[in-house]
PDB file of C-alpha atoms in Angstrom:
ATOM      1  CA  UNK A1479     -85.588  59.106 126.121  1.00  0.00           C
ATOM      2  CA  UNK A1480     -84.130  62.475 125.364  1.00  0.00           C
ATOM      3  CA  UNK A1481     -81.632  64.585 127.210  1.00  0.00           C
ATOM      4  CA  UNK A1482     -79.175  67.365 126.680  1.00  0.00           C
ATOM      5  CA  UNK A1483     -75.567  66.925 127.727  1.00  0.00           C
ATOM      6  CA  UNK A1484     -74.852  66.603 131.418  1.00  0.00           C
ATOM      7  CA  UNK A1485     -73.279  69.940 132.401  1.00  0.00           C
ATOM      8  CA  UNK A1486     -71.284  70.740 135.533  1.00  0.00           C
ATOM      9  CA  UNK A1487     -72.954  73.106 137.917  1.00  0.00           C
ATOM     10  CA  UNK A1488     -70.708  76.226 137.903  1.00  0.00           C
ATOM     11  CA  UNK A1489     -71.841  77.202 141.364  1.00  0.00           C
ATOM     12  CA  UNK A1490     -70.675  73.851 142.732  1.00  0.00           C
ATOM     13  CA  UNK A1491     -68.098  71.914 140.697  1.00  0.00           C
ATOM     14  CA  UNK A1492     -68.836  68.823 142.821  1.00  0.00           C
ATOM     15  CA  UNK A1493     -72.319  68.594 141.270  1.00  0.00           C
ATOM     16  CA  UNK A1494     -73.077  67.184 137.830  1.00  0.00           C
ATOM     17  CA  UNK A1495     -76.590  67.249 136.374  1.00  0.00           C
ATOM     18  CA  UNK A1496     -78.618  65.778 133.537  1.00  0.00           C
ATOM     19  CA  UNK A1497     -82.252  66.236 132.478  1.00  0.00           C
ATOM     20  CA  UNK A1498     -84.051  63.302 130.868  1.00  0.00           C
ATOM     21  CA  UNK A1499     -87.582  63.046 129.454  1.00  0.00           C
ATOM     22  CA  UNK A1500     -89.194  59.631 129.858  1.00  0.00           C
ATOM     23  CA  UNK A1501     -92.363  58.863 127.877  1.00  0.00           C
ATOM     24  CA  UNK A1502     -93.496  55.475 129.266  1.00  0.00           C
ATOM     25  CA  UNK A1503     -93.060  53.022 132.103  1.00  0.00           C
ATOM     26  CA  UNK A1504     -90.865  50.873 129.852  1.00  0.00           C
ATOM     27  CA  UNK A1505     -88.602  53.810 129.175  1.00  0.00           C
ATOM     28  CA  UNK A1506     -88.400  54.403 132.945  1.00  0.00           C
ATOM     29  CA  UNK A1507     -87.248  50.801 133.393  1.00  0.00           C
ATOM     30  CA  UNK A1508     -84.780  51.300 130.598  1.00  0.00           C
ATOM     31  CA  UNK A1509     -83.403  54.368 132.417  1.00  0.00           C
ATOM     32  CA  UNK A1510     -82.927  52.150 135.464  1.00  0.00           C
ATOM     33  CA  UNK A1511     -81.074  49.574 133.342  1.00  0.00           C
ATOM     34  CA  UNK A1512     -78.801  52.292 131.914  1.00  0.00           C
ATOM     35  CA  UNK A1513     -78.216  53.702 135.365  1.00  0.00           C
ATOM     36  CA  UNK A1514     -77.209  50.289 136.650  1.00  0.00           C
ATOM     37  CA  UNK A1515     -74.267  50.332 134.240  1.00  0.00           C
ATOM     38  CA  UNK A1516     -72.864  53.404 136.039  1.00  0.00           C
ATOM     39  CA  UNK A1517     -73.388  52.065 139.561  1.00  0.00           C
ATOM     40  CA  UNK A1518     -70.975  50.130 141.797  1.00  0.00           C
ATOM     41  CA  UNK A1519     -70.887  48.912 145.348  1.00  0.00           C
ATOM     42  CA  UNK A1520     -70.879  51.837 147.734  1.00  0.00           C
ATOM     43  CA  UNK A1521     -73.238  53.997 145.708  1.00  0.00           C
ATOM     44  CA  UNK A1522     -76.248  55.727 147.246  1.00  0.00           C
ATOM     45  CA  UNK A1523     -79.152  56.621 144.932  1.00  0.00           C
ATOM     46  CA  UNK A1524     -81.961  58.838 146.269  1.00  0.00           C
ATOM     47  CA  UNK A1525     -85.261  58.878 144.405  1.00  0.00           C
ATOM     48  CA  UNK A1526     -87.739  61.739 144.911  1.00  0.00           C
ATOM     49  CA  UNK A1527     -91.096  62.167 143.206  1.00  0.00           C
ATOM     50  CA  UNK A1528     -94.835  62.183 143.752  1.00  0.00           C
ATOM     51  CA  UNK A1529     -96.789  58.974 144.348  1.00  0.00           C
ATOM     52  CA  UNK A1530     -96.901  57.149 141.024  1.00  0.00           C
ATOM     53  CA  UNK A1531     -93.955  59.098 139.537  1.00  0.00           C
ATOM     54  CA  UNK A1532     -92.070  55.909 138.643  1.00  0.00           C
ATOM     55  CA  UNK A1533     -89.563  55.452 141.488  1.00  0.00           C
ATOM     56  CA  UNK A1534     -90.231  51.743 141.914  1.00  0.00           C
ATOM     57  CA  UNK A1535     -90.415  51.192 138.131  1.00  0.00           C
ATOM     58  CA  UNK A1536     -87.010  52.801 137.786  1.00  0.00           C
ATOM     59  CA  UNK A1537     -85.701  50.560 140.610  1.00  0.00           C
ATOM     60  CA  UNK A1538     -87.041  47.451 138.809  1.00  0.00           C
ATOM     61  CA  UNK A1539     -84.898  48.436 135.855  1.00  0.00           C
ATOM     62  CA  UNK A1540     -81.908  48.954 138.195  1.00  0.00           C
ATOM     63  CA  UNK A1541     -82.448  45.473 139.611  1.00  0.00           C
ATOM     64  CA  UNK A1542     -82.533  44.025 136.066  1.00  0.00           C
ATOM     65  CA  UNK A1543     -79.416  45.909 135.097  1.00  0.00           C
ATOM     66  CA  UNK A1544     -77.565  44.860 138.228  1.00  0.00           C
ATOM     67  CA  UNK A1545     -78.683  41.281 137.779  1.00  0.00           C
ATOM     68  CA  UNK A1546     -80.152  40.760 141.239  1.00  0.00           C
ATOM     69  CA  UNK A1547     -82.411  37.988 142.560  1.00  0.00           C
ATOM     70  CA  UNK A1548     -86.038  38.500 143.288  1.00  0.00           C
ATOM     71  CA  UNK A1549     -88.734  40.752 141.905  1.00  0.00           C
ATOM     72  CA  UNK A1550     -88.209  44.387 142.787  1.00  0.00           C
ATOM     73  CA  UNK A1551     -91.422  45.614 144.371  1.00  0.00           C
ATOM     74  CA  UNK A1552     -92.237  48.576 146.528  1.00  0.00           C
ATOM     75  CA  UNK A1553     -90.913  48.022 150.068  1.00  0.00           C
ATOM     76  CA  UNK A1554     -93.425  50.492 151.507  1.00  0.00           C
ATOM     77  CA  UNK A1555     -94.727  48.171 154.222  1.00  0.00           C
ATOM     78  CA  UNK A1556     -91.443  46.369 155.017  1.00  0.00           C
ATOM     79  CA  UNK A1557     -89.320  49.586 154.699  1.00  0.00           C
ATOM     80  CA  UNK A1558     -86.355  47.768 153.070  1.00  0.00           C
ATOM     81  CA  UNK A1559     -85.624  44.734 150.865  1.00  0.00           C
ATOM     82  CA  UNK A1560     -82.237  43.249 149.990  1.00  0.00           C
ATOM     83  CA  UNK A1561     -81.856  41.698 146.547  1.00  0.00           C
ATOM     84  CA  UNK A1562     -78.720  39.534 146.429  1.00  0.00           C
ATOM     85  CA  UNK A1563     -76.763  39.420 143.132  1.00  0.00           C
ATOM     86  CA  UNK A1564     -77.178  36.508 140.763  1.00  0.00           C
ATOM     87  CA  UNK A1565     -73.551  36.971 139.583  1.00  0.00           C
ATOM     88  CA  UNK A1566     -70.551  38.889 140.776  1.00  0.00           C
ATOM     89  CA  UNK A1567     -72.209  42.327 141.134  1.00  0.00           C
ATOM     90  CA  UNK A1568     -73.289  44.080 144.272  1.00  0.00           C
ATOM     91  CA  UNK A1569     -76.543  43.435 146.144  1.00  0.00           C
ATOM     92  CA  UNK A1570     -79.350  45.984 145.758  1.00  0.00           C
ATOM     93  CA  UNK A1571     -80.794  47.382 148.975  1.00  0.00           C
ATOM     94  CA  UNK A1572     -84.142  49.012 148.191  1.00  0.00           C
ATOM     95  CA  UNK A1573     -85.550  51.296 150.894  1.00  0.00           C
ATOM     96  CA  UNK A1574     -88.827  53.177 151.040  1.00  0.00           C
ATOM     97  CA  UNK A1575     -88.489  55.903 153.664  1.00  0.00           C
ATOM     98  CA  UNK A1576     -92.022  57.287 153.060  1.00  0.00           C
ATOM     99  CA  UNK A1577     -93.304  56.143 156.409  1.00  0.00           C
ATOM    100  CA  UNK A1578     -90.185  57.255 158.287  1.00  0.00           C
ATOM    101  CA  UNK A1579     -90.508  60.767 159.662  1.00  0.00           C
ATOM    102  CA  UNK A1580     -87.058  61.533 161.070  1.00  0.00           C
ATOM    103  CA  UNK A1581     -83.653  61.804 159.618  1.00  0.00           C
ATOM    104  CA  UNK A1582     -80.777  59.349 159.657  1.00  0.00           C
ATOM    105  CA  UNK A1583     -81.301  58.548 163.386  1.00  0.00           C
ATOM    106  CA  UNK A1584     -84.659  56.915 162.641  1.00  0.00           C
ATOM    107  CA  UNK A1585     -83.096  54.868 159.840  1.00  0.00           C
ATOM    108  CA  UNK A1586     -80.176  53.554 161.921  1.00  0.00           C
ATOM    109  CA  UNK A1587     -81.981  50.285 162.589  1.00  0.00           C
ATOM    110  CA  UNK A1588     -81.724  49.527 158.888  1.00  0.00           C
ATOM    111  CA  UNK A1589     -77.901  49.501 159.134  1.00  0.00           C
ATOM    112  CA  UNK A1590     -77.588  51.296 155.786  1.00  0.00           C
ATOM    113  CA  UNK A1591     -74.134  52.548 156.800  1.00  0.00           C
ATOM    114  CA  UNK A1592     -72.995  48.956 157.204  1.00  0.00           C
ATOM    115  CA  UNK A1593     -74.525  47.841 153.858  1.00  0.00           C
ATOM    116  CA  UNK A1594     -73.309  50.837 151.884  1.00  0.00           C
ATOM    117  CA  UNK A1595     -69.740  49.751 151.230  1.00  0.00           C
ATOM    118  CA  UNK A1596     -70.725  46.472 149.495  1.00  0.00           C
ATOM    119  CA  UNK A1597     -74.159  47.333 148.111  1.00  0.00           C
ATOM    120  CA  UNK A1598     -75.980  49.708 145.906  1.00  0.00           C
ATOM    121  CA  UNK A1599     -78.530  51.440 148.114  1.00  0.00           C
ATOM    122  CA  UNK A1600     -81.642  52.999 146.518  1.00  0.00           C
ATOM    123  CA  UNK A1601     -83.815  55.063 148.851  1.00  0.00           C
ATOM    124  CA  UNK A1602     -87.229  56.261 147.754  1.00  0.00           C
ATOM    125  CA  UNK A1603     -88.379  59.349 149.713  1.00  0.00           C
ATOM    126  CA  UNK A1604     -84.906  59.682 151.162  1.00  0.00           C
ATOM    127  CA  UNK A1605     -84.393  63.408 150.787  1.00  0.00           C
ATOM    128  CA  UNK A1606     -83.535  64.960 154.135  1.00  0.00           C
ATOM    129  CA  UNK A1607     -83.057  61.499 155.667  1.00  0.00           C
ATOM    130  CA  UNK A1608     -79.993  59.749 154.214  1.00  0.00           C
ATOM    131  CA  UNK A1609     -77.637  62.390 152.869  1.00  0.00           C
ATOM    132  CA  UNK A1610     -75.408  62.015 155.910  1.00  0.00           C
ATOM    133  CA  UNK A1611     -74.548  58.442 154.896  1.00  0.00           C
ATOM    134  CA  UNK A1612     -71.999  59.625 152.341  1.00  0.00           C
ATOM    135  CA  UNK A1613     -70.602  62.709 150.651  1.00  0.00           C
ATOM    136  CA  UNK A1614     -71.117  61.059 147.267  1.00  0.00           C
ATOM    137  CA  UNK A1615     -74.669  60.320 146.069  1.00  0.00           C
ATOM    138  CA  UNK A1616     -76.889  60.361 143.048  1.00  0.00           C
ATOM    139  CA  UNK A1617     -80.247  62.110 143.389  1.00  0.00           C
ATOM    140  CA  UNK A1618     -83.017  61.568 140.839  1.00  0.00           C
ATOM    141  CA  UNK A1619     -85.986  63.958 141.079  1.00  0.00           C
ATOM    142  CA  UNK A1620     -88.907  62.621 138.995  1.00  0.00           C
ATOM    143  CA  UNK A1621     -91.647  65.110 137.977  1.00  0.00           C
ATOM    144  CA  UNK A1622     -94.950  64.011 136.515  1.00  0.00           C
ATOM    145  CA  UNK A1623     -98.236  65.741 135.725  1.00  0.00           C
ATOM    146  CA  UNK A1624    -100.535  65.488 138.708  1.00  0.00           C
ATOM    147  CA  UNK A1625    -104.298  65.419 138.913  1.00  0.00           C
ATOM    148  CA  UNK A1626    -106.748  63.593 136.708  1.00  0.00           C
ATOM    149  CA  UNK A1627    -104.436  62.674 133.839  1.00  0.00           C
ATOM    150  CA  UNK A1628    -103.204  59.651 131.944  1.00  0.00           C
ATOM    151  CA  UNK A1629    -100.045  61.503 130.911  1.00  0.00           C
ATOM    152  CA  UNK A1630     -97.076  59.047 131.086  1.00  0.00           C
ATOM    153  CA  UNK A1631     -94.397  61.729 130.515  1.00  0.00           C
ATOM    154  CA  UNK A1632     -91.888  62.115 133.309  1.00  0.00           C
ATOM    155  CA  UNK A1633     -89.080  64.676 133.614  1.00  0.00           C
ATOM    156  CA  UNK A1634     -86.122  63.223 135.514  1.00  0.00           C
ATOM    157  CA  UNK A1635     -83.480  65.532 136.932  1.00  0.00           C
ATOM    158  CA  UNK A1636     -80.318  63.549 137.770  1.00  0.00           C
ATOM    159  CA  UNK A1637     -77.816  65.199 140.096  1.00  0.00           C
ATOM    160  CA  UNK A1638     -74.503  63.604 140.979  1.00  0.00           C
ATOM    161  CA  UNK A1639     -73.040  64.959 144.180  1.00  0.00           C
ATOM    162  CA  UNK A1640     -69.429  64.504 145.295  1.00  0.00           C
ATOM    163  CA  UNK A1641     -66.137  63.387 143.889  1.00  0.00           C
ATOM    164  CA  UNK A1642     -67.482  59.938 142.874  1.00  0.00           C
ATOM    165  CA  UNK A1643     -69.802  61.495 140.294  1.00  0.00           C
ATOM    166  CA  UNK A1644     -67.407  64.197 139.080  1.00  0.00           C
ATOM    167  CA  UNK A1645     -65.942  61.967 136.354  1.00  0.00           C
ATOM    168  CA  UNK A1646     -69.188  60.160 135.381  1.00  0.00           C
ATOM    169  CA  UNK A1647     -70.916  61.148 132.151  1.00  0.00           C
ATOM    170  CA  UNK A1648     -74.578  61.289 133.244  1.00  0.00           C
ATOM    171  CA  UNK A1649     -75.441  62.182 129.616  1.00  0.00           C
ATOM    172  CA  UNK A1650     -74.949  58.455 128.911  1.00  0.00           C
ATOM    173  CA  UNK A1651     -78.293  57.818 130.697  1.00  0.00           C
ATOM    174  CA  UNK A1652     -80.175  59.158 127.660  1.00  0.00           C
ATOM    175  CA  UNK A1653     -78.256  57.197 125.010  1.00  0.00           C
TER     176      UNK A1653
END
């Protein structure tokens, strides 16, 4: 993985960004493991990217890094899965909002606002749906080549929004 330093966005000092190039699924899992070291209970992580971009692969690495129970698989058909911690860390709540059309109102049945304070919540396809849960969130936008290609390269734009992420060195994700 390679990345330049994580600069502050001069237009919005509450936003910190990093750009990371990932060359394989294993590197995507490793990015998830590195990200897990920065996360704590109460964190919301939004993952955006095309089908097959690596959102669930990254979340598998997060699960490994957080030390949670159960195999992390795509929750597409069950919408959400809770992975309890094996040790003293927070549970991982993994949500796939792909099939949900509306905003936060449609997601209220998932009780994400109740889970947020003691869990790490990762929402695939959450853009425009879960931002209202908290002023502080981490958004990962994963770009990959589309079409008939076997290209494994992914470009991951990491954006930390809010006071929580102001003091976090997102450049550590590429170390």
